[in-house]
mmCIF file of C-alpha atoms and ligand atoms in Angstrom:
data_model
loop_
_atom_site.group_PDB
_atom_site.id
_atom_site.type_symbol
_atom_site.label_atom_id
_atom_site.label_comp_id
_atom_site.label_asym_id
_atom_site.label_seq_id
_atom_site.Cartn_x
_atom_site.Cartn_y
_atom_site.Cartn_z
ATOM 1 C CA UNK L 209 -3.876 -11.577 17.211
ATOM 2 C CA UNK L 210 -0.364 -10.908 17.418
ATOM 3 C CA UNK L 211 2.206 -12.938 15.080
ATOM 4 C CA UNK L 212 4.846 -15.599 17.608
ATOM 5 C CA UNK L 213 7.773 -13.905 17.813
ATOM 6 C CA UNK L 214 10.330 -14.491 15.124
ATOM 7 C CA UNK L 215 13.986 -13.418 14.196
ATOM 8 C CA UNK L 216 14.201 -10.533 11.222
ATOM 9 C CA UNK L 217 16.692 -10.301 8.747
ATOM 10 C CA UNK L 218 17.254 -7.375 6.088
ATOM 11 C CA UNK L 219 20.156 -8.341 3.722
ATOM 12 C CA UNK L 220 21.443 -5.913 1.447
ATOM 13 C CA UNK L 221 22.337 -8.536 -1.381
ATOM 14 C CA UNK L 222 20.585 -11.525 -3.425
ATOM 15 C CA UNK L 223 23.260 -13.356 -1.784
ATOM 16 C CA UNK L 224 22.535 -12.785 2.003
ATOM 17 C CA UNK L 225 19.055 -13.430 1.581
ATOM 18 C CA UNK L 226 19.712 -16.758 0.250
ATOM 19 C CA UNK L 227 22.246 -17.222 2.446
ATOM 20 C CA UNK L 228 19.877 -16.348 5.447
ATOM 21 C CA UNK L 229 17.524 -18.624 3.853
ATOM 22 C CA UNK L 230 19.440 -21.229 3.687
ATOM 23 C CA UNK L 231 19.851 -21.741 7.004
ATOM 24 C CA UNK L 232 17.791 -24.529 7.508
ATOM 25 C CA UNK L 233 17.323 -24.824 10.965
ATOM 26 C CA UNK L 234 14.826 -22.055 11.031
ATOM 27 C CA UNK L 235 11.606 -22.080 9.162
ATOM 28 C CA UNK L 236 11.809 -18.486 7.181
ATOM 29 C CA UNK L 237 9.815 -16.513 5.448
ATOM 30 C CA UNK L 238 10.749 -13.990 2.399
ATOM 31 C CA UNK L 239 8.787 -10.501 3.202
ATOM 32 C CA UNK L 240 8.155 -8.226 -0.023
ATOM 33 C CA UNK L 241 5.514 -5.837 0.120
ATOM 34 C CA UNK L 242 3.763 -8.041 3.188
ATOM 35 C CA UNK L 243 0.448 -7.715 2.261
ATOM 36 C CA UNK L 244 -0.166 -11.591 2.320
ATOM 37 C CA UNK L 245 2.548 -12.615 4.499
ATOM 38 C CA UNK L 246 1.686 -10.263 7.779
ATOM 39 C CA UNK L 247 -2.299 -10.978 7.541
ATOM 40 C CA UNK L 248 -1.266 -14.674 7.519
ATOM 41 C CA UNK L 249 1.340 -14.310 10.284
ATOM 42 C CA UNK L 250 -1.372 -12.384 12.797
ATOM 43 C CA UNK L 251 -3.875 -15.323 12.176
ATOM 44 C CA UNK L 252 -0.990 -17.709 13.208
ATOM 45 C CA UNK L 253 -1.682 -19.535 9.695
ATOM 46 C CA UNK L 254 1.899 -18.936 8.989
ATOM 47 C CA UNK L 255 4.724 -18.877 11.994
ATOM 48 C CA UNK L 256 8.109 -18.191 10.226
ATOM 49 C CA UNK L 257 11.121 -18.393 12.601
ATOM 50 C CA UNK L 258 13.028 -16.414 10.289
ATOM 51 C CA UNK L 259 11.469 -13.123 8.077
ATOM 52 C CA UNK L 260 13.437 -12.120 5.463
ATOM 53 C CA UNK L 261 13.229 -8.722 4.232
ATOM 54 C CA UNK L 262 14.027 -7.917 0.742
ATOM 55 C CA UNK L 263 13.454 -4.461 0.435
ATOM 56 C CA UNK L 264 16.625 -3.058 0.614
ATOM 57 C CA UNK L 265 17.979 -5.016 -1.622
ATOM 58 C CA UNK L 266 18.261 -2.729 -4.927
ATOM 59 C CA UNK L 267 19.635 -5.692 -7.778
ATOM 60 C CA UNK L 268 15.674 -6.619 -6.917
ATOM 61 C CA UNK L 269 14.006 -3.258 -8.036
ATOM 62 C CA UNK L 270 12.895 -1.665 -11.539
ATOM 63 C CA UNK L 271 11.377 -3.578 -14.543
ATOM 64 C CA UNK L 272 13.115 -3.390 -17.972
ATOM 65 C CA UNK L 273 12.744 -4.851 -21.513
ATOM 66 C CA UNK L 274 15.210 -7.577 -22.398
ATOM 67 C CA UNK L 275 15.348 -8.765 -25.949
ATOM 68 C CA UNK L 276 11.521 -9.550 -26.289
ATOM 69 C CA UNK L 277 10.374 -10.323 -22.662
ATOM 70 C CA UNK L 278 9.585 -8.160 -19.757
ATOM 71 C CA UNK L 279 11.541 -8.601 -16.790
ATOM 72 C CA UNK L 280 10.228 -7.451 -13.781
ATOM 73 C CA UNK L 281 12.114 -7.465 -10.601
ATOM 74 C CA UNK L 282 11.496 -9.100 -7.365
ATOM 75 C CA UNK L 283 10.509 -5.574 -5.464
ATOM 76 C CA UNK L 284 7.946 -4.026 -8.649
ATOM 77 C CA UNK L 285 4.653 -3.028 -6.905
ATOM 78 C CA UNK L 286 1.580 -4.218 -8.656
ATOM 79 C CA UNK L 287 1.138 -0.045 -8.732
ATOM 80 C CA UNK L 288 4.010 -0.127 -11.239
ATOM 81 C CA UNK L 289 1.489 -1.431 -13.978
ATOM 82 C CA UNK L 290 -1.384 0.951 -13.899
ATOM 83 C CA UNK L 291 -0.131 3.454 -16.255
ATOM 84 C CA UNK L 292 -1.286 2.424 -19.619
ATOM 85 C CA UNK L 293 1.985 2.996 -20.812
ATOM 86 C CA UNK L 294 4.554 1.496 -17.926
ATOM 87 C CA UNK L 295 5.057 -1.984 -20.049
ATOM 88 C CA UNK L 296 5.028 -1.119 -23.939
ATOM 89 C CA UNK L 297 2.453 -2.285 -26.531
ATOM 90 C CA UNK L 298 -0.632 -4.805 -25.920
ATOM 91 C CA UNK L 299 1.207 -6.472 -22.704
ATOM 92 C CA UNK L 300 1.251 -3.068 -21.129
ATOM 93 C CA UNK L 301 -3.044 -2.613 -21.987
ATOM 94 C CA UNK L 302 -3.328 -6.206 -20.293
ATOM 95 C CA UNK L 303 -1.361 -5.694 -17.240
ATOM 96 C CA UNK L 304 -2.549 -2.186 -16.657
ATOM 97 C CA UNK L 305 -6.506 -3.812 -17.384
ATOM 98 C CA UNK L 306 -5.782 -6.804 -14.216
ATOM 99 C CA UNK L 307 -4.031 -4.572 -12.056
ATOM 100 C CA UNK L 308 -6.702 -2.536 -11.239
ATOM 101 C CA UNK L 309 -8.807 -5.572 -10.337
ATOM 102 C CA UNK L 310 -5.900 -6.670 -7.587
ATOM 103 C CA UNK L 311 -7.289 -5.374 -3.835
ATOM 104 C CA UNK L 312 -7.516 -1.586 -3.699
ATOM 105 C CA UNK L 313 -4.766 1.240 -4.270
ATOM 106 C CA UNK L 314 -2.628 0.990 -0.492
ATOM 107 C CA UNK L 315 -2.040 -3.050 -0.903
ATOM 108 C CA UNK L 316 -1.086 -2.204 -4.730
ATOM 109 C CA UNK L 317 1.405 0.267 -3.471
ATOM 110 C CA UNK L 318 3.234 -2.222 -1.637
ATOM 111 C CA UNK L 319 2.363 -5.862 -2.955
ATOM 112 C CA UNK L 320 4.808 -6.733 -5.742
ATOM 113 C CA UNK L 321 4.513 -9.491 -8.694
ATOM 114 C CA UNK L 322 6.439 -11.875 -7.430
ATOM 115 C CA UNK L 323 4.881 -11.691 -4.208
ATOM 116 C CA UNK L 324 2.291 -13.110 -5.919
ATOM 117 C CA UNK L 325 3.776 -15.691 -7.525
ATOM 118 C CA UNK L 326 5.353 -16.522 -3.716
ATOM 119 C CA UNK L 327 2.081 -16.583 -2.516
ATOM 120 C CA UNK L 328 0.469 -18.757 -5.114
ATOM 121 C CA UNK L 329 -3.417 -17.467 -4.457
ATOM 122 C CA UNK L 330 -5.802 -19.271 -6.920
ATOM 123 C CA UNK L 331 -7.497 -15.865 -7.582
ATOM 124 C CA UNK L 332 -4.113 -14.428 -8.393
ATOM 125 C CA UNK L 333 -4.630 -12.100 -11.480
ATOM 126 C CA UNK L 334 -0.777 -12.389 -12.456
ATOM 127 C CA UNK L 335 -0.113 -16.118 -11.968
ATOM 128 C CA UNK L 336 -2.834 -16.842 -14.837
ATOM 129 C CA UNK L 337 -1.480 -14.111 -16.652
ATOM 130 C CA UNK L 338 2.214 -15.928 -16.176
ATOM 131 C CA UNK L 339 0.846 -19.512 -16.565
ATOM 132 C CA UNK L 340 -1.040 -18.634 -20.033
ATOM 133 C CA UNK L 341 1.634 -16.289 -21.252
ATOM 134 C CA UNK L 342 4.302 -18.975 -20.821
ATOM 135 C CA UNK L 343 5.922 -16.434 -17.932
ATOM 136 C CA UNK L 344 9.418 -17.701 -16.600
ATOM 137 C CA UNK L 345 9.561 -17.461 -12.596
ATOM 138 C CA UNK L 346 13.697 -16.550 -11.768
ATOM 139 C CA UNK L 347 14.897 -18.266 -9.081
ATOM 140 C CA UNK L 348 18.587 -18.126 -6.796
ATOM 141 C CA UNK L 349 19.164 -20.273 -4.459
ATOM 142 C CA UNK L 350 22.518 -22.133 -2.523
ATOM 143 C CA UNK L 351 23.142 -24.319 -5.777
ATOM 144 C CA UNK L 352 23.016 -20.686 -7.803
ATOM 145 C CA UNK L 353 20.010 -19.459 -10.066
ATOM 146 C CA UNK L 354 17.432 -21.480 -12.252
ATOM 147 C CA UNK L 355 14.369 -20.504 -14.328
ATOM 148 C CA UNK L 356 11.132 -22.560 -14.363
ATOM 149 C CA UNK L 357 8.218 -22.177 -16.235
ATOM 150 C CA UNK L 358 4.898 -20.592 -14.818
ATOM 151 C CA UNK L 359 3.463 -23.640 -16.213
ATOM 152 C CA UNK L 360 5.849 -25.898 -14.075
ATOM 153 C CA UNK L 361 5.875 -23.548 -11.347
ATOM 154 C CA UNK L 362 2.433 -23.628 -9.458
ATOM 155 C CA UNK L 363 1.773 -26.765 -8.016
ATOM 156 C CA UNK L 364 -1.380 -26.166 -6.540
ATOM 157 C CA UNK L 365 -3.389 -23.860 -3.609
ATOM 158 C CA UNK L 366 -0.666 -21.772 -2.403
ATOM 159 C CA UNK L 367 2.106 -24.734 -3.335
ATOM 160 C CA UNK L 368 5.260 -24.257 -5.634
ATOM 161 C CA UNK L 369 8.205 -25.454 -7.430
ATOM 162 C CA UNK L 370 10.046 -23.070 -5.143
ATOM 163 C CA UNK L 371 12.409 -24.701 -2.610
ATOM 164 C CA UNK L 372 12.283 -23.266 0.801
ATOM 165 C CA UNK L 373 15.591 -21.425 0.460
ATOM 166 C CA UNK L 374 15.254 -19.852 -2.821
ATOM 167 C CA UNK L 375 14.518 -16.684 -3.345
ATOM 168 C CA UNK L 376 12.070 -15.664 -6.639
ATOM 169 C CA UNK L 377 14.393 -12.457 -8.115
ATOM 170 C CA UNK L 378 12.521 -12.128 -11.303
ATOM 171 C CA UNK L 379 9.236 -12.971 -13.352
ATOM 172 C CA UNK L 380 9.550 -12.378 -16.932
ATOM 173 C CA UNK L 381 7.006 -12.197 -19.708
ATOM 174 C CA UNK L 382 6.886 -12.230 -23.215
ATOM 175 C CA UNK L 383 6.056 -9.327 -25.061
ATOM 176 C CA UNK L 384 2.983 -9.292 -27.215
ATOM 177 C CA UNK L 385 3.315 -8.080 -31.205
ATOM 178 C CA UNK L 386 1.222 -4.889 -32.256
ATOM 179 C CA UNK L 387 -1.039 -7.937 -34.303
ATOM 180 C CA UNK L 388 -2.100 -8.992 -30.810
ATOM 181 C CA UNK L 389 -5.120 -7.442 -28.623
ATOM 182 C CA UNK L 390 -6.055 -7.832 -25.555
ATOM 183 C CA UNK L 391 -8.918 -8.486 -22.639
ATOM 184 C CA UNK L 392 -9.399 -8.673 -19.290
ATOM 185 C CA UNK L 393 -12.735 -9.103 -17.014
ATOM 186 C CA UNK L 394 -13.037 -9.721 -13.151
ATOM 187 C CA UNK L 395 -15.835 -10.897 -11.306
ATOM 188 C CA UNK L 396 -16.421 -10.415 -7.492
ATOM 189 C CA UNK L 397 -18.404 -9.710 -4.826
ATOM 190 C CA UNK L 398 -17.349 -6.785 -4.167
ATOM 191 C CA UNK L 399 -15.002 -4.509 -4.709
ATOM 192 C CA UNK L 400 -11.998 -5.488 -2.502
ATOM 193 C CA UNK L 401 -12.631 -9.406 -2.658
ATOM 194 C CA UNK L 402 -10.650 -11.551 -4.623
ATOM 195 C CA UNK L 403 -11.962 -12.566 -7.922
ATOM 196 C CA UNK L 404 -14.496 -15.114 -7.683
ATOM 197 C CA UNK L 405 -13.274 -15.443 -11.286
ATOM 198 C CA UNK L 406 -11.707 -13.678 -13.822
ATOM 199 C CA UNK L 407 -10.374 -14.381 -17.282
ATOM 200 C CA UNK L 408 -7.524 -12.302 -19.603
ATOM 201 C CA UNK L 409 -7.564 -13.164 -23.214
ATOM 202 C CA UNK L 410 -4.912 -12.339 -25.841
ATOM 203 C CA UNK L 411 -5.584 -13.096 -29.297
ATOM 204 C CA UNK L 412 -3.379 -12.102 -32.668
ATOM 205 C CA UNK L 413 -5.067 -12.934 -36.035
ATOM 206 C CA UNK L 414 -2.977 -13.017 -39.433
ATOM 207 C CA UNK L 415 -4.638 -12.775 -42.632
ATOM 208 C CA UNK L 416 -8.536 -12.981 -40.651
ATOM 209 C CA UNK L 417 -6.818 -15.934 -38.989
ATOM 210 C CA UNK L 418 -6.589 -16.495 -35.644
ATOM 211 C CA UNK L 419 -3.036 -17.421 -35.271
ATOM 212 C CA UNK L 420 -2.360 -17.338 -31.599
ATOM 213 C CA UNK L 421 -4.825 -17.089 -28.622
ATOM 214 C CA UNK L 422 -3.897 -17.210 -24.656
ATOM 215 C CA UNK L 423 -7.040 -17.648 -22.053
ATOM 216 C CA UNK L 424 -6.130 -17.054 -18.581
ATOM 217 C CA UNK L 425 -8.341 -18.558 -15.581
ATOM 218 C CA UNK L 426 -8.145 -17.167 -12.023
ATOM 219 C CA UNK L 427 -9.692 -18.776 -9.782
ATOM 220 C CA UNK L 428 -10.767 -21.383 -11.976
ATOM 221 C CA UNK L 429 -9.056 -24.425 -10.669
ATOM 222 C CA UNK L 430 -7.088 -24.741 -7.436
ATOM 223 C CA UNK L 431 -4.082 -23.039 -9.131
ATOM 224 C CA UNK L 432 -3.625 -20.335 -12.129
ATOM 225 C CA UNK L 433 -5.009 -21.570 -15.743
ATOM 226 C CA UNK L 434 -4.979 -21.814 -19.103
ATOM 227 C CA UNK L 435 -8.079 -22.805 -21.091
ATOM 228 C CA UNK L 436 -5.854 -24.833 -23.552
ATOM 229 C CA UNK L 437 -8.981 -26.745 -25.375
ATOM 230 C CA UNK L 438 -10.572 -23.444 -25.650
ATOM 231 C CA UNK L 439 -7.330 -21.906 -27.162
ATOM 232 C CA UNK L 440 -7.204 -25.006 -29.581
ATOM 233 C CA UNK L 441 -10.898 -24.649 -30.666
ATOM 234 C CA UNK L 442 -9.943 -21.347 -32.142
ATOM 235 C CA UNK L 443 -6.472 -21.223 -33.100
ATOM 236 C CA UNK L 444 -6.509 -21.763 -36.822
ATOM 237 C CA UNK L 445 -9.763 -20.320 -37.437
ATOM 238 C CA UNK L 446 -10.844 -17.504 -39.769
ATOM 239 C CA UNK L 447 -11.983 -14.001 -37.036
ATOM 240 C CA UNK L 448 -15.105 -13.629 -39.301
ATOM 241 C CA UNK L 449 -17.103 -10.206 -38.473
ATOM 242 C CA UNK L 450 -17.427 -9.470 -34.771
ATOM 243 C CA UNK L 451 -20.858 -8.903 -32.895
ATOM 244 C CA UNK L 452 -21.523 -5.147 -32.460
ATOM 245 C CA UNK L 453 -22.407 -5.102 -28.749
ATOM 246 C CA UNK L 454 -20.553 -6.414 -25.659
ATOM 247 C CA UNK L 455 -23.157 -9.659 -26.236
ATOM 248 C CA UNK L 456 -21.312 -12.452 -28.077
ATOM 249 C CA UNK L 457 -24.063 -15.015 -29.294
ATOM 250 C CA UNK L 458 -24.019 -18.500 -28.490
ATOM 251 C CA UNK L 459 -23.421 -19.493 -32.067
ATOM 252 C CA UNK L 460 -20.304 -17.480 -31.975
ATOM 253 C CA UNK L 461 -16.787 -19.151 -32.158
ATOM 254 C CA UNK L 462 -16.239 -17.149 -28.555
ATOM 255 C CA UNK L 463 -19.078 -18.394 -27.004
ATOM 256 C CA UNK L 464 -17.887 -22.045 -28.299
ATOM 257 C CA UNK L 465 -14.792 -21.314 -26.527
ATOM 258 C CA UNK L 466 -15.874 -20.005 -23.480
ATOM 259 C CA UNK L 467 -18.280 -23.010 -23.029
ATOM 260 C CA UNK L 468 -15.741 -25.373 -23.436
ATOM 261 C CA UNK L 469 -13.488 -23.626 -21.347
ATOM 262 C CA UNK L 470 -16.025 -23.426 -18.542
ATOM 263 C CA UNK L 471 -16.680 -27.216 -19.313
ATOM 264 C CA UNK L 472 -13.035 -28.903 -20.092
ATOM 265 C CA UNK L 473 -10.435 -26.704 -19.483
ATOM 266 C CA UNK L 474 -11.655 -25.338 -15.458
ATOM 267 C CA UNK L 475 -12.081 -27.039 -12.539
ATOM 268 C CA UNK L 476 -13.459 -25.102 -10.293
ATOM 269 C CA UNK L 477 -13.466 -25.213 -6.498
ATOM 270 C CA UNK L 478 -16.796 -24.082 -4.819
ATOM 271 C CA UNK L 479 -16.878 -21.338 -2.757
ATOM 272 C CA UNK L 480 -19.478 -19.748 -0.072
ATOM 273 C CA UNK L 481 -20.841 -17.812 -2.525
ATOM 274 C CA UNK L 482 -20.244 -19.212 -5.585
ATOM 275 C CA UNK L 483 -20.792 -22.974 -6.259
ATOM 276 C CA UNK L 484 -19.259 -25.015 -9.265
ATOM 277 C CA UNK L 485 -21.989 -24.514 -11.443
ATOM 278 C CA UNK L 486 -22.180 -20.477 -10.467
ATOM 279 C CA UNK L 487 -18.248 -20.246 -11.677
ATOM 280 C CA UNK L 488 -18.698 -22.167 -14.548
ATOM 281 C CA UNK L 489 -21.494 -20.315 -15.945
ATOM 282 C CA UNK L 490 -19.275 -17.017 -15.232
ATOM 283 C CA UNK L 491 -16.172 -18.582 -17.065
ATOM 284 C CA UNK L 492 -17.997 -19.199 -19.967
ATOM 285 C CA UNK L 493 -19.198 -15.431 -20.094
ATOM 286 C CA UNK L 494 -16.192 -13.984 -19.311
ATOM 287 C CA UNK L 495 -13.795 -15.814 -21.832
ATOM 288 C CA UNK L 496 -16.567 -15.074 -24.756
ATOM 289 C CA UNK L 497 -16.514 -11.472 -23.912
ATOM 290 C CA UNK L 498 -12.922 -10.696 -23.119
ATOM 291 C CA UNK L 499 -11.928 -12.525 -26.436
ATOM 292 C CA UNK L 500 -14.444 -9.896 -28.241
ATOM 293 C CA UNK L 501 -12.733 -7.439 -26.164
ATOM 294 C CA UNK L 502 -9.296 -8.822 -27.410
ATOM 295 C CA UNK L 503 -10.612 -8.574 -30.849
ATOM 296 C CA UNK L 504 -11.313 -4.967 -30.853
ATOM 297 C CA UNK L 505 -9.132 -4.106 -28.819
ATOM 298 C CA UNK L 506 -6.360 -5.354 -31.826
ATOM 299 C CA UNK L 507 -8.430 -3.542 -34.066
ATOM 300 C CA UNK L 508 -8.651 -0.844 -32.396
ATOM 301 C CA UNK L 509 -4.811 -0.976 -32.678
ATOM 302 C CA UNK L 510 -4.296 -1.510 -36.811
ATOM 303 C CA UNK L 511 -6.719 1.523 -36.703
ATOM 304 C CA UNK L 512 -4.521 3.744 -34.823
ATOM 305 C CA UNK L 513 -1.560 2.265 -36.729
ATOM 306 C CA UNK L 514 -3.118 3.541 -40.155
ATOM 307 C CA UNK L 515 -3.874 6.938 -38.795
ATOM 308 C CA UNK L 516 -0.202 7.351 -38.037
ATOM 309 C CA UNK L 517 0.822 6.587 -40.908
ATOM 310 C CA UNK L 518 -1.855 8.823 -43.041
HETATM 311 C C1 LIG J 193 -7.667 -7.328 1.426
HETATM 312 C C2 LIG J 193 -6.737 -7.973 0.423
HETATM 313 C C3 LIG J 193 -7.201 -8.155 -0.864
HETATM 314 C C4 LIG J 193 -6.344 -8.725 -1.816
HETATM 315 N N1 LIG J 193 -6.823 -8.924 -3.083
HETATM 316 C C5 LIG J 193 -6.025 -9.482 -4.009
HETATM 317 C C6 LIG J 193 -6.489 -9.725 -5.330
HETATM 318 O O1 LIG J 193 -7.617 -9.398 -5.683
HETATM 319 N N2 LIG J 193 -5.635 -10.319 -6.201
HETATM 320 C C7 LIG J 193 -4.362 -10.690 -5.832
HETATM 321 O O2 LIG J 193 -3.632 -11.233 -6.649
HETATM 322 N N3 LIG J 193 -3.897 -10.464 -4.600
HETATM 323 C C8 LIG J 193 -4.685 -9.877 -3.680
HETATM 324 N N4 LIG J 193 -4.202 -9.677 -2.432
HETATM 325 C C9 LIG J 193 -2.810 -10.101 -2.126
HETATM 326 C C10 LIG J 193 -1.817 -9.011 -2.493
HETATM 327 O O3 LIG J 193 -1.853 -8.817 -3.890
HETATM 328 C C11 LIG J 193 -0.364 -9.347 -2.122
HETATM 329 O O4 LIG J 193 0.360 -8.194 -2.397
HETATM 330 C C12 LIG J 193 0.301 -10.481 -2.864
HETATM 331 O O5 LIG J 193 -0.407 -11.661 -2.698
HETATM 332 C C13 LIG J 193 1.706 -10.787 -2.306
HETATM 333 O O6 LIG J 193 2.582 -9.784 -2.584
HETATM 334 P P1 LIG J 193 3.528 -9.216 -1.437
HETATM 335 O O7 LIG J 193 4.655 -8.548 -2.118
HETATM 336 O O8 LIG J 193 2.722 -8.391 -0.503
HETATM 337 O O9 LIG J 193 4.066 -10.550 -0.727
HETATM 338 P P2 LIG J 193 4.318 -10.869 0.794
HETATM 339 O O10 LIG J 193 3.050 -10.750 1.562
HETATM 340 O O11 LIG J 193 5.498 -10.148 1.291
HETATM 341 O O12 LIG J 193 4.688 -12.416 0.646
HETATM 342 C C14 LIG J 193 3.715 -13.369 0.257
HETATM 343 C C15 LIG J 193 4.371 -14.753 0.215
HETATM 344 O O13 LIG J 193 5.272 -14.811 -0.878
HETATM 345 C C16 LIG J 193 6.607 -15.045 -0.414
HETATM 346 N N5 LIG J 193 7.484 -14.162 -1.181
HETATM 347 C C17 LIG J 193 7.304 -12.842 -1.437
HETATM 348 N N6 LIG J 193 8.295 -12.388 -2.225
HETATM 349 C C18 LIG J 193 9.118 -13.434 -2.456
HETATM 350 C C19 LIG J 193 10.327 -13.587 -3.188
HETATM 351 N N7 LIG J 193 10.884 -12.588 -3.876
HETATM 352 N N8 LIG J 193 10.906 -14.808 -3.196
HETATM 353 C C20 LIG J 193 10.354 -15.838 -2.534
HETATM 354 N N9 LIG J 193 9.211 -15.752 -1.826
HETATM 355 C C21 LIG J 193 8.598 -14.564 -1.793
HETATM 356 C C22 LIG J 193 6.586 -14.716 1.065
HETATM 357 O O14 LIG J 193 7.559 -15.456 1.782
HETATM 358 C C23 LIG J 193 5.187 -15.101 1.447
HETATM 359 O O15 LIG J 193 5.089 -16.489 1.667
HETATM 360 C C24 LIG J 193 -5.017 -9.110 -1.468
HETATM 361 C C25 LIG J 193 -4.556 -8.890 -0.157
HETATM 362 C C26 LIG J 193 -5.396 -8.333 0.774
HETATM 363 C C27 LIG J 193 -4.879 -8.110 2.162
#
């Protein structure tokens, strides 16, 4: 099919493009990398009036560290991550680990982040990254620019806090400490599905204590996740030794969590091939092992740290 016709505007600043978007007699569309948008528009699912390119709009481009939070700009490619060493320390290991689970390499080349978060898919990878990270979504719009939480921001399948004439300029994320590691694990049909579910896990222990622990969901729920009873069954608790294999036992404080993730924290919509109880059971894997992951993958990290400084 063939999208209905529809104006096209390329501004050159943030402020056309809100400006053209704020001209409310036209339904419009932002277009970043168009990997969501276009499919959508050919199917007739969505029939902007109004497309707004951004992609000549350089104050949009590059990601850069501010204070201790990674700001990435409204034009990044989700390509920009896959170098192990594009965002520094464990954040950098987590992003590059999700990336490669988003579509295949040409729609990585031109979708961005904050397409995503535009978007709003479920099965997003980096809105549960944002939503368990505590993520801030930038916004400017015709009453100027505000920042709202990931938490506040998705709203449910493909719905946001977003008003129709703002324009998303920025997500940024916090930094993660060297004490923190790091996992990620996707689970799909096949290779360029989206994730029938997938879970990232950050964890930082003090002292054999667990002091902080994020659990993303995708596709989980009908919008990005975090397993907050999970991450409240652990937090506070001593590490203790870590199973040898990838297997975590059900005994184990992981496989607690991931149960009662699967259990309290998801809610998971069925699919064609995977029903409720299918997803749940995966959940529960997947946060058990990507927490071991997480472990030693931080101590993995103190290792390297004490061979530098031999
Ligand atoms: C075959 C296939 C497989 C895919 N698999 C995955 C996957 O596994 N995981 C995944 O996360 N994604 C997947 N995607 C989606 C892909 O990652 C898109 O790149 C992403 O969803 C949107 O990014 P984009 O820059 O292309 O946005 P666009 O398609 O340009 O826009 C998407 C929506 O967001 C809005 N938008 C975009 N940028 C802004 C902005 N700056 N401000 C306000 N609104 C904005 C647009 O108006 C539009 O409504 C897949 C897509 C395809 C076609």
């Amino acid at each position: 099919m063939k999208p209905a016709p529809f104006d096209y505007a390329v501004p050159r600043t943030v402020a056309e493009a809100v400006a053209a978007l704020g001209d409310t007699r036209r339904k419009a569309q932002v277009v970043a990398g168009g990997q969501s948008l276009i499919l959508e528009m050919h199917l007739e699912r969505v029939r902007p009036e109004l497309v707004v390119d951004i992609n000549r709009i350089p104050e949009l481009d590059g990601m850069r560290v501010e204070g201790d939070e990674l700001r990435v700009g409204a034009l990044v490619r989700h390509a920009a991550f896959e170098p192990p060493d594009a965002v520094p320390g464990p954040l950098g290991t987590l992003l590059a680990q999700a990336v490669v689970n988003i579509a295949h390499p040409p729609i990585r080349s031109r979708g961005t982040m904050a397409g995503s978060y535009g978007w709003a898919h479920p099965a997003s990878e980096w809105c549960a990254i944002g939503v368990a990270l505590d993520a801030t979504v930038e916004l400017a719009g015709p009453d100027g620019a505000r920042s709202v939480a990931a938490r506040d921001y998705f709203l449910g399948p493909f719905r946001t806090a977003r008003l129709p004439q703002e324009l998303i300029t920025a997500v940024r994320l916090p930094l993660l400490g060297e004490n923190t590691g790091v996992g990620f694990i996707e689970h799909r049909r096949t290779h360029f599905c989206f994730a029938q579910v997938a879970v990232g896990t950050t964890l930082t222990v003090d002292d054999g204590v667990i002091s902080d622990v994020r659990i993303a969901l995708v596709n989980s729920a009908d919008r990005p996740l975090r397993a907050r009873a999970a991450e409240d069954a652990l937090r506070g608790s001593e590490l203790g030794a870590l199973p040898a294999g990838p297997r975590v036992r059900d005994e184990h404080p992981f496989a607690r969590a991931g149960r009662i993730a699967a259990e309290h924290d998801a809610a998971p919509l069925p699919e064609p091939f995977a029903d409720v109880d299918h997803k749940r059971r995966i959940i529960a894997v997947l946060v058990a092992r990507t927490l071991l992951q997480a472990a030693n993958d931080r101590r993995a990290r103190l290792a390297a740290r004490q061979g530098d400084h031999r």
